[in-house]
GROMACS .gro file of C-alpha atoms in nm:
model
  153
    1UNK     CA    1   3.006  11.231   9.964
    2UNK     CA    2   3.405  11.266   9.969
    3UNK     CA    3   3.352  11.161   9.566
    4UNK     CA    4   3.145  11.503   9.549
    5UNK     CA    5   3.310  11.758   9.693
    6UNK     CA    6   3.630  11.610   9.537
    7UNK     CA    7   3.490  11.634   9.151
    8UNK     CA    8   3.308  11.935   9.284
    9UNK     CA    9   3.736  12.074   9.380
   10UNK     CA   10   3.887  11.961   9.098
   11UNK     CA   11   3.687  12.127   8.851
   12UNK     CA   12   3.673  12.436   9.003
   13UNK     CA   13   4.045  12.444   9.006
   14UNK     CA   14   4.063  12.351   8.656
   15UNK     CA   15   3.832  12.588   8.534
   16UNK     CA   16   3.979  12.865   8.766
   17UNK     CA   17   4.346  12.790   8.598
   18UNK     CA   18   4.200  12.856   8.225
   19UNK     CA   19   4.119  12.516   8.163
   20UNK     CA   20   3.817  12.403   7.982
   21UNK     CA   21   3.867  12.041   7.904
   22UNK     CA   22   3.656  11.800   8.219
   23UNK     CA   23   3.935  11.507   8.266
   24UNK     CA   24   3.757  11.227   8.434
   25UNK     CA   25   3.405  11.276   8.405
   26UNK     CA   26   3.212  10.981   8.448
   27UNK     CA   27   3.499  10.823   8.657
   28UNK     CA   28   3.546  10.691   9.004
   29UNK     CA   29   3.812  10.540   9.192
   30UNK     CA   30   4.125  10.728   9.068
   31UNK     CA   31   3.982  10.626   8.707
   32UNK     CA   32   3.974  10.228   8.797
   33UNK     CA   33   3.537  10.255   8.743
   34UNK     CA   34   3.308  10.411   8.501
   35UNK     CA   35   2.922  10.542   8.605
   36UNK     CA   36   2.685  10.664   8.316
   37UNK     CA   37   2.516  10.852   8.601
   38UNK     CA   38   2.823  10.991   8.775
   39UNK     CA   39   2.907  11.154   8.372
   40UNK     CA   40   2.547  11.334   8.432
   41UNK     CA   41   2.652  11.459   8.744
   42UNK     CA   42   2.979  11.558   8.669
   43UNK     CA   43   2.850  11.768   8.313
   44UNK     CA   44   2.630  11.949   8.605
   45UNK     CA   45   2.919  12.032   8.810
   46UNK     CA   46   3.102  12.132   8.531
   47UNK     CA   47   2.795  12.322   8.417
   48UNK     CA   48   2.798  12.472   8.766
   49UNK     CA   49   3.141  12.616   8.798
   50UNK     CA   50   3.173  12.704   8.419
   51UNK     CA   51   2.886  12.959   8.550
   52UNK     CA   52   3.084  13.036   8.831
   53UNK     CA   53   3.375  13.143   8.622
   54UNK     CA   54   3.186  13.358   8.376
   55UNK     CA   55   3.070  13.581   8.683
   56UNK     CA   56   2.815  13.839   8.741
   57UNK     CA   57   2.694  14.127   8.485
   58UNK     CA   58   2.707  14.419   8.696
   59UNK     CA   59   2.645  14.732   8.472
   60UNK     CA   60   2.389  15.069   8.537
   61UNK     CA   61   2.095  14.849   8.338
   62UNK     CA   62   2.103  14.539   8.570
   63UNK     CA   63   2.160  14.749   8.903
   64UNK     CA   64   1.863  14.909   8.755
   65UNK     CA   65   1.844  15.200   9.026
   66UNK     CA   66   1.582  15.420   8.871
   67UNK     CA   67   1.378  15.057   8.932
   68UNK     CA   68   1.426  15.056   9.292
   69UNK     CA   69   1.349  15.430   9.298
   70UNK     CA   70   1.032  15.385   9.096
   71UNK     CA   71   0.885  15.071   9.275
   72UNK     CA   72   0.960  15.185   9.605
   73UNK     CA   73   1.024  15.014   9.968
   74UNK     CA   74   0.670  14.835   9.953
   75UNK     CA   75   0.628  14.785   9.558
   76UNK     CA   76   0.636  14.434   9.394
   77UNK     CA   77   0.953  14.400   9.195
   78UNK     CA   78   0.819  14.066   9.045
   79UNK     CA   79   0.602  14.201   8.782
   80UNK     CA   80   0.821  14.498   8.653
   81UNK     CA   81   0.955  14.479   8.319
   82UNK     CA   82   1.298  14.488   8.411
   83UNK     CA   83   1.261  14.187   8.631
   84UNK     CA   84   1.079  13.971   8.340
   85UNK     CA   85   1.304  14.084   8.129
   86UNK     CA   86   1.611  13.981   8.366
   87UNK     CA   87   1.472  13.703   8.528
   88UNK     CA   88   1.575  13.387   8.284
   89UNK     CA   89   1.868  13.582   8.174
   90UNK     CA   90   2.251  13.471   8.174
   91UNK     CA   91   2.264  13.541   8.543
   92UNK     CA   92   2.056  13.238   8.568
   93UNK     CA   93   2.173  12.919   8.564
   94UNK     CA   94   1.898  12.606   8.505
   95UNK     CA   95   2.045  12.261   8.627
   96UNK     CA   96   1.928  11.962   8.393
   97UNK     CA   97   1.922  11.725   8.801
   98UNK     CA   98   2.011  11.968   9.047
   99UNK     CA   99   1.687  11.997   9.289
  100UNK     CA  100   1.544  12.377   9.319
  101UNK     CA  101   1.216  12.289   9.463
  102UNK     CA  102   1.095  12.295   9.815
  103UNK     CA  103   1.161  12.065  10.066
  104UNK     CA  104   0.758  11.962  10.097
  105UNK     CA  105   0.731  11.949   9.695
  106UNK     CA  106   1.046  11.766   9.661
  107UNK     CA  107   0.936  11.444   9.885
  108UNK     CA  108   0.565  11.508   9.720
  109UNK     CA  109   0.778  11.390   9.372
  110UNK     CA  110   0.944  11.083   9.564
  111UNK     CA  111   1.232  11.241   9.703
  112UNK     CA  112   1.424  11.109   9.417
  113UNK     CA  113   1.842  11.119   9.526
  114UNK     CA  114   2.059  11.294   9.230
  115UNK     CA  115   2.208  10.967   9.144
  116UNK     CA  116   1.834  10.872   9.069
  117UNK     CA  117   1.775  11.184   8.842
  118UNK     CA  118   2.115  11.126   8.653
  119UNK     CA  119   2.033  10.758   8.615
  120UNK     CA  120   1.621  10.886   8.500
  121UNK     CA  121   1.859  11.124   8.278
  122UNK     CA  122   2.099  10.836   8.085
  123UNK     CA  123   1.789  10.641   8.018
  124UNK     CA  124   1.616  10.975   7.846
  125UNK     CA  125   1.952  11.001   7.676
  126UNK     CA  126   2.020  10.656   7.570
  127UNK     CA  127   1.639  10.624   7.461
  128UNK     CA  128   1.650  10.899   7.224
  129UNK     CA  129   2.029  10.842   7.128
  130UNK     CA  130   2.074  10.809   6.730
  131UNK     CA  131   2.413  10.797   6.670
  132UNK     CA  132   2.544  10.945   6.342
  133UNK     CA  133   2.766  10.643   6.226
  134UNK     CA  134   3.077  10.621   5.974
  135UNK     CA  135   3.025  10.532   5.663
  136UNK     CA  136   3.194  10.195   5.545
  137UNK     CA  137   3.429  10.381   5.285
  138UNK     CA  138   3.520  10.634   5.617
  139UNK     CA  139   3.602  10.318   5.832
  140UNK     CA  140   3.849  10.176   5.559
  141UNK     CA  141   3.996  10.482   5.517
  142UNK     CA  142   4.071  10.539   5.891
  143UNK     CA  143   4.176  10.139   5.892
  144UNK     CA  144   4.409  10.198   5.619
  145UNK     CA  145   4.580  10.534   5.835
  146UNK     CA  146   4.586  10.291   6.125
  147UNK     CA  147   4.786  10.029   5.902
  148UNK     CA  148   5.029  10.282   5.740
  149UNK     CA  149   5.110  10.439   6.113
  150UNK     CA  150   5.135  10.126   6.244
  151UNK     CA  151   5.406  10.009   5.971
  152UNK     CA  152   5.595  10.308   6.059
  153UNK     CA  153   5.632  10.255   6.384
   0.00000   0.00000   0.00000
């Protein structure tokens, strides 16, 4: 827990300062331990507060008064236009392991923990992974750099 709301801290203070670069992410332990999982949930953190920091749209067409006037106290906002058209917008943020279901739907699915999801998540990842590697002639040519700074040193 003290792990969470520590990343959870840090990157908010980070981001909040003008930062955009996540030190750390995937770490644990003052950097001493690595976690594939804990790299998931920090991106989503990071992913979080990065939403955080861009704030809220408020302009005449999202307040959308003449909406509220024509729909009433009683109408059904849901359907409206201006609500499809709004709903998935950039207000919205979609979590990639963050649970947004109900409690009663959420244990009907196993009442997986988030480490459990991020771990589901690095298999998906590491599954479909196909890394783009260097070419041979690339990796001599960055071995040769490596050689010449090391000389000069």
């Amino acid at each position: 827990e003290q792990n969470g709301w520590e990343k959870v801290i840090t990157t908010f203070c980070a981001f909040a300062s003008g930062m955009n670069l996540l030190v750390n992410a995937g770490l644990f332990s003052t950097g001493t331990e690595v976690s594939y999982e804990q790299l998931i949930i920090d991106s989503e953190i990071a992913n979080y507060v990065n939403r955080l920091m861009n704030g809220i749209n408020v302009d005449k067409e999202r307040i959308a008064a003449d909406v509220v006037n024509d729909v009433g106290p009683l109408g059904n906002f849901l359907l409206h236009d201006h609500t499809l058209k709004f709903l998935r917008s950039e207000e919205h943020f979609n979590p990639l392991i963050s649970n947004r279901v109900m409690y009663a739907k959420w244990k009907d699915m196993g009442r997986l923990p988030a480490n459990e999801v991020a771990l589901n998540r690095v298999k998906d990842i590491l599954k479909k992974h196909n890394p783009n590697y260097l070419s041979n002639s690339k990796v001599k040519d960055i071995n040769r750099c490596v050689k010449l700074l090391e000389k000069s040193l």
